[in-house]
Amino acid sequence: MRGLSKRVKTMKPSSTVAVNAKALELRRQGVDLIAMTAGEPDFDTPQFVKDAAARAMAAGKTKYAPPAGIPELREAISAKFKRENGLEIPPDQTVVTVGGKQALFNLFQAILDPGDEVIVIGPYWVSYPEMARFAEGVPVEVNTGPESGFIPDPAEVEHKITPRTKAIVLNSPGNPTGAVYPKEVLIAIAELANKHDLYIVSDEIYEHLIYEGEHFSPAHVAPDRTITINGAAKAYAMTGWRIGYAGGPKDVVKGIVDVSSQSTTSPDTIAQWAMVEALNNVEEAQKFISMAREAYRARRSIIVDGLNALGLPTPQVNGAFYVLSDVSKIDPDENQAALKLLNEARVAVVPGTDFAAPHHVRFSYATSEVNIRKALERIASIL
Ligand code: GLU
């Protein structure tokens, strides 16, 4: 047997996905576990979206879709960019993908040649550097810490730009930090892209989950070179439907579509019709989003105050549904700390290692207040 490719052998599987799968398996075995692993809303998908999927199925909309997505959804995405972000992105510059994740994966395949550098701002979502590496690119890290609220200094970003730099990845509100970058920072970084002829990859999947401050799309500053990524999962509690999308320069979007056409063909057709409704039924969608956001806001206070009171330093951040907590008090090695939390407290978290956040673990507070309080009690009992 000649074995697997180097590319696959050197790829790290996603730790967020792996840790969550482990938590689900333990639960299936009857272990009383509080899973604060995956970034997955605990709310059910809103009924009006499910109804649209049922209607689509009943109407026989169950066949292949074009690789860029059904035209009705591309129109809805274009209208959403205009309505919610003030961006002019025509439907033919949008693409529907199998989750935001596929948009990013295909994008790196589309824009990177071997050795091209991609600037990622740590602590970052585990998949950015691995996707860049899988496309034979080289991730280059800019690190941020709790002292700056995980906000990057644009001068430091510029310092990392070389003749091989191809793109800068931005993710505000961010996973795993929850940081919402100030508008000036986003503008300054997007201006760097203009100055140095780079792409901006702006992952805006958490845009609706902001508790203080406002969302800003860097595509306003660098419209010809920004690829804005978003999706159904976090805003509409549709993680399992696997619908993401991107909007950006025509040739880049075509690249993303071409990679889809040779891999997944198109995202699920029924789910695309459900997404048309999620985007176009603005009133119902806003009701759902506001309800979820207020619930997360309340949970954020409970977890941040609770962890700090236990002596686990946890900065208050303004977005998404994650906190990064310094768990040195449990064990200076974050993997050991996460194991201890799992085995002794029965609280599942993601160790910070693959996020470039040593000594930290990520708690997702997309779980009920009751669960968060129970988790805090359990952690207190092992300290
Ligand atoms: N993005 C979510 C997380 O970080 C979902 C899992 C994944 O795809 O990484 O937990």
mmCIF file of C-alpha atoms and ligand atoms in Angstrom:
data_model
loop_
_atom_site.group_PDB
_atom_site.id
_atom_site.type_symbol
_atom_site.label_atom_id
_atom_site.label_comp_id
_atom_site.label_asym_id
_atom_site.label_seq_id
_atom_site.Cartn_x
_atom_site.Cartn_y
_atom_site.Cartn_z
ATOM 1 C CA MET A 1 0.000 0.000 0.000
ATOM 2 C CA ARG A 2 1.529 3.347 -1.033
ATOM 3 C CA GLY A 3 -0.417 5.319 1.535
ATOM 4 C CA LEU A 4 -1.962 8.744 1.816
ATOM 5 C CA SER A 5 -0.900 12.013 0.251
ATOM 6 C CA LYS A 6 1.531 14.303 2.040
ATOM 7 C CA ARG A 7 -1.147 16.966 1.922
ATOM 8 C CA VAL A 8 -3.576 14.893 3.920
ATOM 9 C CA LYS A 9 -0.946 13.425 6.220
ATOM 10 C CA THR A 10 0.171 16.883 7.281
ATOM 11 C CA MET A 11 -3.322 18.334 7.641
ATOM 12 C CA LYS A 12 -4.530 18.726 11.203
ATOM 13 C CA PRO A 13 -8.172 17.710 11.522
ATOM 14 C CA SER A 14 -10.381 20.411 13.030
ATOM 15 C CA SER A 15 -10.146 20.388 16.814
ATOM 16 C CA THR A 16 -13.454 22.235 17.234
ATOM 17 C CA VAL A 17 -15.208 19.546 15.227
ATOM 18 C CA ALA A 18 -13.282 16.727 16.954
ATOM 19 C CA VAL A 19 -13.896 17.931 20.504
ATOM 20 C CA ASN A 20 -17.556 18.467 19.778
ATOM 21 C CA ALA A 21 -17.893 15.009 18.238
ATOM 22 C CA LYS A 22 -16.303 13.560 21.382
ATOM 23 C CA ALA A 23 -18.729 15.470 23.617
ATOM 24 C CA LEU A 24 -21.703 14.264 21.565
ATOM 25 C CA GLU A 25 -20.453 10.668 21.746
ATOM 26 C CA LEU A 26 -20.002 10.827 25.546
ATOM 27 C CA ARG A 27 -23.505 12.220 25.848
ATOM 28 C CA ARG A 28 -24.834 9.441 23.640
ATOM 29 C CA GLN A 29 -23.246 6.988 26.057
ATOM 30 C CA GLY A 30 -25.232 8.552 28.852
ATOM 31 C CA VAL A 31 -22.512 10.738 30.400
ATOM 32 C CA ASP A 32 -24.050 13.810 32.060
ATOM 33 C CA LEU A 33 -21.957 16.358 30.229
ATOM 34 C CA ILE A 34 -22.274 20.089 29.669
ATOM 35 C CA ALA A 35 -20.984 20.702 26.164
ATOM 36 C CA MET A 36 -19.552 24.180 25.702
ATOM 37 C CA THR A 37 -17.566 23.067 22.699
ATOM 38 C CA ALA A 38 -19.101 23.828 19.326
ATOM 39 C CA GLY A 39 -20.079 27.236 18.137
ATOM 40 C CA GLU A 40 -23.601 26.075 17.574
ATOM 41 C CA PRO A 41 -26.734 27.969 18.649
ATOM 42 C CA ASP A 42 -28.834 25.889 21.038
ATOM 43 C CA PHE A 43 -32.008 27.387 19.531
ATOM 44 C CA ASP A 44 -33.959 25.399 16.991
ATOM 45 C CA THR A 45 -34.091 26.689 13.396
ATOM 46 C CA PRO A 46 -37.058 29.096 13.228
ATOM 47 C CA GLN A 47 -40.305 27.543 12.058
ATOM 48 C CA PHE A 48 -40.783 29.933 9.131
ATOM 49 C CA VAL A 49 -37.508 28.657 7.668
ATOM 50 C CA LYS A 50 -38.439 25.008 8.185
ATOM 51 C CA ASP A 51 -41.805 25.661 6.531
ATOM 52 C CA ALA A 52 -40.064 27.074 3.467
ATOM 53 C CA ALA A 53 -37.941 23.914 3.230
ATOM 54 C CA ALA A 54 -41.067 21.746 3.489
ATOM 55 C CA ARG A 55 -42.752 23.769 0.738
ATOM 56 C CA ALA A 56 -39.705 23.448 -1.496
ATOM 57 C CA MET A 57 -39.648 19.683 -1.009
ATOM 58 C CA ALA A 58 -43.374 19.368 -1.676
ATOM 59 C CA ALA A 59 -42.955 21.415 -4.861
ATOM 60 C CA GLY A 60 -40.265 19.012 -6.089
ATOM 61 C CA LYS A 61 -37.377 21.444 -5.745
ATOM 62 C CA THR A 62 -35.157 18.491 -5.035
ATOM 63 C CA LYS A 63 -32.777 18.418 -7.997
ATOM 64 C CA TYR A 64 -29.284 19.743 -8.722
ATOM 65 C CA ALA A 65 -28.811 23.475 -8.423
ATOM 66 C CA PRO A 66 -26.311 25.517 -10.461
ATOM 67 C CA PRO A 67 -22.838 25.414 -8.845
ATOM 68 C CA ALA A 68 -23.056 29.097 -7.868
ATOM 69 C CA GLY A 69 -26.435 28.555 -6.185
ATOM 70 C CA ILE A 70 -30.054 29.062 -7.232
ATOM 71 C CA PRO A 71 -30.607 32.506 -8.809
ATOM 72 C CA GLU A 72 -33.320 33.371 -6.245
ATOM 73 C CA LEU A 73 -30.823 32.903 -3.404
ATOM 74 C CA ARG A 74 -28.079 34.863 -5.136
ATOM 75 C CA GLU A 75 -30.563 37.702 -5.539
ATOM 76 C CA ALA A 76 -31.536 37.453 -1.871
ATOM 77 C CA ILE A 77 -27.847 37.512 -0.875
ATOM 78 C CA SER A 78 -27.191 40.563 -3.024
ATOM 79 C CA ALA A 79 -30.209 42.298 -1.441
ATOM 80 C CA LYS A 80 -28.990 41.311 2.043
ATOM 81 C CA PHE A 81 -25.536 42.796 1.378
ATOM 82 C CA LYS A 82 -27.249 46.030 0.389
ATOM 83 C CA ARG A 83 -29.850 46.082 3.193
ATOM 84 C CA GLU A 84 -27.689 45.006 6.129
ATOM 85 C CA ASN A 85 -24.177 45.974 5.101
ATOM 86 C CA GLY A 86 -24.691 48.836 2.654
ATOM 87 C CA LEU A 87 -22.638 46.931 0.050
ATOM 88 C CA GLU A 88 -23.330 46.885 -3.689
ATOM 89 C CA ILE A 89 -22.601 43.291 -4.664
ATOM 90 C CA PRO A 90 -24.652 42.177 -7.678
ATOM 91 C CA PRO A 91 -26.052 38.625 -7.725
ATOM 92 C CA ASP A 92 -23.483 37.464 -10.294
ATOM 93 C CA GLN A 93 -20.741 38.364 -7.805
ATOM 94 C CA THR A 94 -22.178 36.063 -5.135
ATOM 95 C CA VAL A 95 -21.871 32.328 -4.620
ATOM 96 C CA VAL A 96 -23.721 29.907 -2.352
ATOM 97 C CA THR A 97 -21.582 27.276 -0.631
ATOM 98 C CA VAL A 98 -21.830 24.303 1.716
ATOM 99 C CA GLY A 99 -21.484 26.409 4.856
ATOM 100 C CA GLY A 100 -19.235 29.429 5.214
ATOM 101 C CA LYS A 101 -16.486 26.864 5.611
ATOM 102 C CA GLN A 102 -16.636 25.756 1.972
ATOM 103 C CA ALA A 103 -16.570 29.355 0.791
ATOM 104 C CA LEU A 104 -13.304 29.832 2.686
ATOM 105 C CA PHE A 105 -11.857 26.493 1.615
ATOM 106 C CA ASN A 106 -12.613 27.099 -2.064
ATOM 107 C CA LEU A 107 -11.442 30.672 -1.806
ATOM 108 C CA PHE A 108 -7.979 29.644 -0.623
ATOM 109 C CA GLN A 109 -7.846 27.054 -3.417
ATOM 110 C CA ALA A 110 -8.817 29.803 -5.839
ATOM 111 C CA ILE A 111 -6.362 32.523 -4.806
ATOM 112 C CA LEU A 112 -3.258 30.790 -3.427
ATOM 113 C CA ASP A 113 -0.223 29.482 -5.271
ATOM 114 C CA PRO A 114 2.405 27.424 -3.426
ATOM 115 C CA GLY A 115 4.264 29.627 -0.957
ATOM 116 C CA ASP A 116 1.758 32.495 -0.993
ATOM 117 C CA GLU A 117 1.355 33.958 2.476
ATOM 118 C CA VAL A 118 -1.912 34.579 4.269
ATOM 119 C CA ILE A 119 -1.973 36.786 7.357
ATOM 120 C CA VAL A 120 -4.158 35.372 10.123
ATOM 121 C CA ILE A 121 -4.782 37.232 13.344
ATOM 122 C CA GLY A 122 -4.494 35.025 16.410
ATOM 123 C CA PRO A 123 -6.190 33.729 18.394
ATOM 124 C CA TYR A 124 -7.926 32.598 15.191
ATOM 125 C CA TRP A 125 -10.477 30.017 14.175
ATOM 126 C CA VAL A 126 -8.623 26.709 13.817
ATOM 127 C CA SER A 127 -9.539 26.226 10.165
ATOM 128 C CA TYR A 128 -8.022 29.364 8.594
ATOM 129 C CA PRO A 129 -4.368 28.284 8.752
ATOM 130 C CA GLU A 130 -5.133 24.667 7.883
ATOM 131 C CA MET A 131 -7.201 25.641 4.854
ATOM 132 C CA ALA A 132 -4.404 27.963 3.702
ATOM 133 C CA ARG A 133 -1.845 25.160 4.138
ATOM 134 C CA PHE A 134 -4.059 22.713 2.281
ATOM 135 C CA ALA A 135 -3.929 25.133 -0.661
ATOM 136 C CA GLU A 136 -0.097 25.101 -0.286
ATOM 137 C CA GLY A 137 -0.164 28.595 1.191
ATOM 138 C CA VAL A 138 1.740 29.726 4.267
ATOM 139 C CA PRO A 139 -0.201 31.173 7.193
ATOM 140 C CA VAL A 140 1.593 34.066 8.878
ATOM 141 C CA GLU A 141 0.422 34.947 12.364
ATOM 142 C CA VAL A 142 -0.165 38.295 13.997
ATOM 143 C CA ASN A 143 -0.838 37.731 17.651
ATOM 144 C CA THR A 144 -3.161 39.602 19.945
ATOM 145 C CA GLY A 145 -3.850 39.103 23.619
ATOM 146 C CA PRO A 146 -6.388 39.875 26.313
ATOM 147 C CA GLU A 147 -4.584 43.124 27.220
ATOM 148 C CA SER A 148 -5.702 44.675 23.903
ATOM 149 C CA GLY A 149 -9.082 42.932 24.017
ATOM 150 C CA PHE A 150 -7.728 40.744 21.176
ATOM 151 C CA ILE A 151 -7.741 43.758 18.835
ATOM 152 C CA PRO A 152 -4.826 43.788 16.352
ATOM 153 C CA ASP A 153 -2.536 46.727 15.808
ATOM 154 C CA PRO A 154 -2.634 47.565 12.063
ATOM 155 C CA ALA A 155 1.066 48.562 12.240
ATOM 156 C CA GLU A 156 1.885 45.022 13.351
ATOM 157 C CA VAL A 157 -0.191 43.620 10.521
ATOM 158 C CA GLU A 158 1.713 45.789 8.046
ATOM 159 C CA HIS A 159 4.982 44.605 9.542
ATOM 160 C CA LYS A 160 4.097 41.016 8.528
ATOM 161 C CA ILE A 161 3.415 41.901 4.878
ATOM 162 C CA THR A 162 6.051 40.568 2.457
ATOM 163 C CA PRO A 163 6.209 40.328 -1.347
ATOM 164 C CA ARG A 164 4.626 36.858 -0.958
ATOM 165 C CA THR A 165 1.593 38.061 1.003
ATOM 166 C CA LYS A 166 -1.642 37.427 -0.878
ATOM 167 C CA ALA A 167 -4.404 37.953 1.666
ATOM 168 C CA ILE A 168 -5.336 39.090 5.159
ATOM 169 C CA VAL A 169 -8.071 37.208 6.993
ATOM 170 C CA LEU A 170 -10.385 39.277 9.184
ATOM 171 C CA ASN A 171 -13.057 37.829 11.449
ATOM 172 C CA SER A 172 -14.993 40.391 13.428
ATOM 173 C CA PRO A 173 -16.836 39.493 15.635
ATOM 174 C CA GLY A 174 -14.225 36.816 16.084
ATOM 175 C CA ASN A 175 -14.002 33.158 16.897
ATOM 176 C CA PRO A 176 -12.636 32.191 19.448
ATOM 177 C CA THR A 177 -12.112 35.610 21.061
ATOM 178 C CA GLY A 178 -15.534 37.250 20.704
ATOM 179 C CA ALA A 179 -13.680 40.481 19.878
ATOM 180 C CA VAL A 180 -15.435 43.121 17.777
ATOM 181 C CA TYR A 181 -12.803 45.194 15.978
ATOM 182 C CA PRO A 182 -13.339 48.957 16.051
ATOM 183 C CA LYS A 183 -14.247 50.444 12.682
ATOM 184 C CA GLU A 184 -10.940 52.392 12.541
ATOM 185 C CA VAL A 185 -8.965 49.167 12.866
ATOM 186 C CA LEU A 186 -10.938 47.481 10.086
ATOM 187 C CA ILE A 187 -10.508 50.542 7.886
ATOM 188 C CA ALA A 188 -6.766 50.701 8.570
ATOM 189 C CA ILE A 189 -6.284 47.022 7.718
ATOM 190 C CA ALA A 190 -8.422 47.248 4.574
ATOM 191 C CA GLU A 191 -6.334 50.260 3.521
ATOM 192 C CA LEU A 192 -3.224 48.112 3.899
ATOM 193 C CA ALA A 193 -4.771 45.715 1.394
ATOM 194 C CA ASN A 194 -5.278 48.604 -1.040
ATOM 195 C CA LYS A 195 -1.742 49.860 -0.477
ATOM 196 C CA HIS A 196 -0.028 46.470 -0.844
ATOM 197 C CA ASP A 197 -2.363 44.920 -3.447
ATOM 198 C CA LEU A 198 -3.757 42.143 -1.228
ATOM 199 C CA TYR A 199 -7.079 40.400 -0.812
ATOM 200 C CA ILE A 200 -9.139 40.877 2.324
ATOM 201 C CA VAL A 201 -10.984 37.754 3.387
ATOM 202 C CA SER A 202 -13.688 39.015 5.723
ATOM 203 C CA ASP A 203 -15.497 36.274 7.612
ATOM 204 C CA GLU A 204 -18.616 38.007 8.948
ATOM 205 C CA ILE A 205 -20.548 34.959 10.114
ATOM 206 C CA TYR A 206 -21.072 36.461 13.615
ATOM 207 C CA GLU A 207 -22.141 39.914 12.386
ATOM 208 C CA HIS A 208 -25.544 39.789 14.103
ATOM 209 C CA LEU A 209 -24.107 38.758 17.449
ATOM 210 C CA ILE A 210 -22.744 42.078 18.678
ATOM 211 C CA TYR A 211 -23.598 43.263 22.205
ATOM 212 C CA GLU A 212 -21.815 46.615 22.111
ATOM 213 C CA GLY A 213 -20.562 48.427 19.047
ATOM 214 C CA GLU A 214 -21.473 48.076 15.426
ATOM 215 C CA HIS A 215 -20.605 45.787 12.610
ATOM 216 C CA PHE A 216 -18.503 47.162 9.774
ATOM 217 C CA SER A 217 -17.645 45.427 6.502
ATOM 218 C CA PRO A 218 -14.133 46.143 5.200
ATOM 219 C CA ALA A 219 -15.540 45.746 1.669
ATOM 220 C CA HIS A 220 -16.554 49.424 2.015
ATOM 221 C CA VAL A 221 -12.880 50.353 1.994
ATOM 222 C CA ALA A 222 -11.512 47.747 -0.397
ATOM 223 C CA PRO A 223 -14.499 46.773 -2.578
ATOM 224 C CA ASP A 224 -12.455 45.351 -5.458
ATOM 225 C CA ARG A 225 -10.370 43.055 -3.312
ATOM 226 C CA THR A 226 -12.574 41.973 -0.407
ATOM 227 C CA ILE A 227 -14.352 38.651 -0.320
ATOM 228 C CA THR A 228 -17.116 38.843 2.278
ATOM 229 C CA ILE A 229 -18.081 35.487 3.743
ATOM 230 C CA ASN A 230 -21.267 34.765 5.664
ATOM 231 C CA GLY A 231 -23.794 32.017 6.197
ATOM 232 C CA ALA A 232 -26.979 30.683 7.708
ATOM 233 C CA ALA A 233 -25.507 28.822 10.667
ATOM 234 C CA LYS A 234 -25.034 31.356 13.434
ATOM 235 C CA ALA A 235 -27.667 33.992 12.629
ATOM 236 C CA TYR A 236 -30.563 31.628 11.936
ATOM 237 C CA ALA A 237 -29.519 28.604 14.023
ATOM 238 C CA MET A 238 -29.054 26.597 10.821
ATOM 239 C CA THR A 239 -25.712 24.867 11.457
ATOM 240 C CA GLY A 240 -26.857 21.538 10.037
ATOM 241 C CA TRP A 241 -28.357 22.996 6.858
ATOM 242 C CA ARG A 242 -24.879 23.826 5.551
ATOM 243 C CA ILE A 243 -25.574 27.038 3.698
ATOM 244 C CA GLY A 244 -22.883 29.678 3.415
ATOM 245 C CA TYR A 245 -22.160 32.355 0.871
ATOM 246 C CA ALA A 246 -19.575 34.793 -0.375
ATOM 247 C CA GLY A 247 -19.601 38.033 -2.320
ATOM 248 C CA GLY A 248 -16.621 39.620 -3.994
ATOM 249 C CA PRO A 249 -14.673 40.246 -7.190
ATOM 250 C CA LYS A 250 -16.059 38.419 -10.219
ATOM 251 C CA ASP A 251 -12.958 36.376 -11.021
ATOM 252 C CA VAL A 252 -12.524 35.230 -7.412
ATOM 253 C CA VAL A 253 -16.189 34.258 -7.159
ATOM 254 C CA LYS A 254 -15.830 32.319 -10.417
ATOM 255 C CA GLY A 255 -12.829 30.533 -8.887
ATOM 256 C CA ILE A 256 -14.908 29.537 -5.861
ATOM 257 C CA VAL A 257 -17.710 28.311 -8.149
ATOM 258 C CA ASP A 258 -15.307 26.304 -10.320
ATOM 259 C CA VAL A 259 -13.905 24.499 -7.262
ATOM 260 C CA SER A 260 -17.487 23.728 -6.157
ATOM 261 C CA SER A 261 -18.375 22.432 -9.612
ATOM 262 C CA GLN A 262 -15.632 19.808 -9.302
ATOM 263 C CA SER A 263 -16.333 18.879 -5.684
ATOM 264 C CA THR A 264 -19.837 19.357 -4.285
ATOM 265 C CA THR A 265 -21.625 20.464 -7.526
ATOM 266 C CA SER A 266 -23.931 22.679 -5.470
ATOM 267 C CA PRO A 267 -25.183 23.021 -1.928
ATOM 268 C CA ASP A 268 -28.401 21.229 -0.961
ATOM 269 C CA THR A 269 -31.251 22.638 -3.065
ATOM 270 C CA ILE A 270 -33.933 22.381 -0.353
ATOM 271 C CA ALA A 271 -31.710 24.177 2.151
ATOM 272 C CA GLN A 272 -31.102 26.930 -0.407
ATOM 273 C CA TRP A 273 -34.848 27.562 -0.664
ATOM 274 C CA ALA A 274 -35.040 27.679 3.119
ATOM 275 C CA MET A 275 -32.240 30.251 3.085
ATOM 276 C CA VAL A 276 -34.123 32.390 0.534
ATOM 277 C CA GLU A 277 -36.896 32.651 3.125
ATOM 278 C CA ALA A 278 -34.464 33.308 6.013
ATOM 279 C CA LEU A 279 -33.008 36.260 4.109
ATOM 280 C CA ASN A 280 -36.168 37.633 2.478
ATOM 281 C CA ASN A 281 -38.585 37.330 5.387
ATOM 282 C CA VAL A 282 -36.843 40.225 7.079
ATOM 283 C CA GLU A 283 -39.427 40.747 9.800
ATOM 284 C CA GLU A 284 -39.465 37.161 11.060
ATOM 285 C CA ALA A 285 -35.703 36.896 10.718
ATOM 286 C CA GLN A 286 -35.074 40.054 12.729
ATOM 287 C CA LYS A 287 -37.416 38.855 15.467
ATOM 288 C CA PHE A 288 -35.488 35.620 15.761
ATOM 289 C CA ILE A 289 -32.073 37.275 15.632
ATOM 290 C CA SER A 290 -33.008 39.836 18.326
ATOM 291 C CA MET A 291 -34.385 37.133 20.595
ATOM 292 C CA ALA A 292 -31.212 35.046 20.244
ATOM 293 C CA ARG A 293 -28.908 38.049 20.654
ATOM 294 C CA GLU A 294 -30.586 39.124 23.899
ATOM 295 C CA ALA A 295 -30.333 35.585 25.244
ATOM 296 C CA TYR A 296 -26.607 35.447 24.418
ATOM 297 C CA ARG A 297 -26.078 38.860 25.982
ATOM 298 C CA ALA A 298 -27.503 37.642 29.302
ATOM 299 C CA ARG A 299 -25.485 34.438 29.142
ATOM 300 C CA ARG A 300 -22.297 36.351 28.407
ATOM 301 C CA SER A 301 -22.525 38.229 31.702
ATOM 302 C CA ILE A 302 -23.137 35.034 33.642
ATOM 303 C CA ILE A 303 -20.167 33.208 32.165
ATOM 304 C CA VAL A 304 -17.721 36.119 32.205
ATOM 305 C CA ASP A 305 -18.563 37.097 35.799
ATOM 306 C CA GLY A 306 -18.684 33.472 36.882
ATOM 307 C CA LEU A 307 -15.306 32.469 35.441
ATOM 308 C CA ASN A 308 -13.582 35.599 36.733
ATOM 309 C CA ALA A 309 -15.054 34.974 40.196
ATOM 310 C CA LEU A 310 -13.515 31.502 40.078
ATOM 311 C CA GLY A 311 -10.092 33.026 39.416
ATOM 312 C CA LEU A 312 -10.038 32.111 35.727
ATOM 313 C CA PRO A 313 -9.293 35.432 33.989
ATOM 314 C CA THR A 314 -11.835 35.951 31.209
ATOM 315 C CA PRO A 315 -12.087 39.293 29.438
ATOM 316 C CA GLN A 316 -15.518 40.717 28.676
ATOM 317 C CA VAL A 317 -15.854 40.844 24.892
ATOM 318 C CA ASN A 318 -18.546 42.295 22.692
ATOM 319 C CA GLY A 319 -19.501 39.678 20.150
ATOM 320 C CA ALA A 320 -20.092 36.086 18.999
ATOM 321 C CA PHE A 321 -20.831 33.506 21.696
ATOM 322 C CA TYR A 322 -17.389 32.549 22.860
ATOM 323 C CA VAL A 323 -15.062 33.501 25.652
ATOM 324 C CA LEU A 324 -11.420 32.619 25.980
ATOM 325 C CA SER A 325 -10.543 31.900 29.553
ATOM 326 C CA ASP A 326 -7.080 31.652 31.096
ATOM 327 C CA VAL A 327 -7.135 28.256 32.788
ATOM 328 C CA SER A 328 -3.581 28.245 34.190
ATOM 329 C CA LYS A 329 -5.114 27.859 37.642
ATOM 330 C CA ILE A 330 -6.468 24.453 36.597
ATOM 331 C CA ASP A 331 -3.343 23.458 34.648
ATOM 332 C CA PRO A 332 -0.823 25.629 32.789
ATOM 333 C CA ASP A 333 -1.139 23.229 29.853
ATOM 334 C CA GLU A 334 -4.479 24.059 28.254
ATOM 335 C CA ASN A 335 -4.915 20.524 26.910
ATOM 336 C CA GLN A 336 -4.528 19.089 30.401
ATOM 337 C CA ALA A 337 -6.867 21.741 31.760
ATOM 338 C CA ALA A 338 -9.489 20.859 29.141
ATOM 339 C CA LEU A 339 -9.096 17.153 29.980
ATOM 340 C CA LYS A 340 -9.526 17.896 33.669
ATOM 341 C CA LEU A 341 -12.620 19.961 32.934
ATOM 342 C CA LEU A 342 -14.004 17.091 30.889
ATOM 343 C CA ASN A 343 -13.096 14.192 33.163
ATOM 344 C CA GLU A 344 -13.585 15.783 36.565
ATOM 345 C CA ALA A 345 -16.117 18.576 36.036
ATOM 346 C CA ARG A 346 -17.918 17.001 33.075
ATOM 347 C CA VAL A 347 -17.715 20.300 31.221
ATOM 348 C CA ALA A 348 -16.506 20.036 27.617
ATOM 349 C CA VAL A 349 -14.516 22.959 26.183
ATOM 350 C CA VAL A 350 -12.036 23.419 23.327
ATOM 351 C CA PRO A 351 -8.360 23.788 24.353
ATOM 352 C CA GLY A 352 -6.735 26.948 22.980
ATOM 353 C CA THR A 353 -3.798 25.170 21.307
ATOM 354 C CA ASP A 354 -5.113 25.176 17.730
ATOM 355 C CA PHE A 355 -6.515 28.698 18.157
ATOM 356 C CA ALA A 356 -2.995 29.962 19.012
ATOM 357 C CA ALA A 357 -4.215 30.674 22.542
ATOM 358 C CA PRO A 358 -1.890 28.834 24.947
ATOM 359 C CA HIS A 359 -3.057 28.569 28.588
ATOM 360 C CA HIS A 360 -6.609 29.279 27.460
ATOM 361 C CA VAL A 361 -9.691 27.252 26.649
ATOM 362 C CA ARG A 362 -12.713 28.384 24.664
ATOM 363 C CA PHE A 363 -16.140 28.249 26.233
ATOM 364 C CA SER A 364 -19.099 28.520 23.875
ATOM 365 C CA TYR A 365 -22.028 30.063 25.724
ATOM 366 C CA ALA A 366 -24.536 29.068 23.070
ATOM 367 C CA THR A 367 -26.159 26.961 25.734
ATOM 368 C CA SER A 368 -28.868 27.660 28.304
ATOM 369 C CA GLU A 369 -28.372 29.825 31.401
ATOM 370 C CA VAL A 370 -29.168 26.757 33.508
ATOM 371 C CA ASN A 371 -26.337 24.850 31.836
ATOM 372 C CA ILE A 372 -23.913 27.749 32.209
ATOM 373 C CA ARG A 373 -24.654 28.037 35.940
ATOM 374 C CA LYS A 374 -24.343 24.281 36.370
ATOM 375 C CA ALA A 375 -21.019 24.328 34.508
ATOM 376 C CA LEU A 376 -19.706 27.078 36.787
ATOM 377 C CA GLU A 377 -20.717 25.089 39.876
ATOM 378 C CA ARG A 378 -18.989 22.018 38.529
ATOM 379 C CA ILE A 379 -15.812 23.947 37.752
ATOM 380 C CA ALA A 380 -15.869 25.488 41.234
ATOM 381 C CA SER A 381 -16.050 21.993 42.704
ATOM 382 C CA ILE A 382 -12.774 20.903 41.083
ATOM 383 C CA LEU A 383 -10.818 24.050 41.902
HETATM 384 N N1 GLU B 1 -17.176 27.299 13.732
HETATM 385 C C1 GLU B 1 -17.693 26.530 14.830
HETATM 386 C C2 GLU B 1 -16.702 26.393 15.952
HETATM 387 O O1 GLU B 1 -15.663 26.990 15.931
HETATM 388 C C3 GLU B 1 -18.211 25.196 14.338
HETATM 389 C C4 GLU B 1 -17.245 24.075 14.190
HETATM 390 C C5 GLU B 1 -16.259 24.348 13.122
HETATM 391 O O2 GLU B 1 -16.612 24.229 11.956
HETATM 392 O O3 GLU B 1 -15.145 24.697 13.489
HETATM 393 O O4 GLU B 1 -17.001 25.710 16.896
#
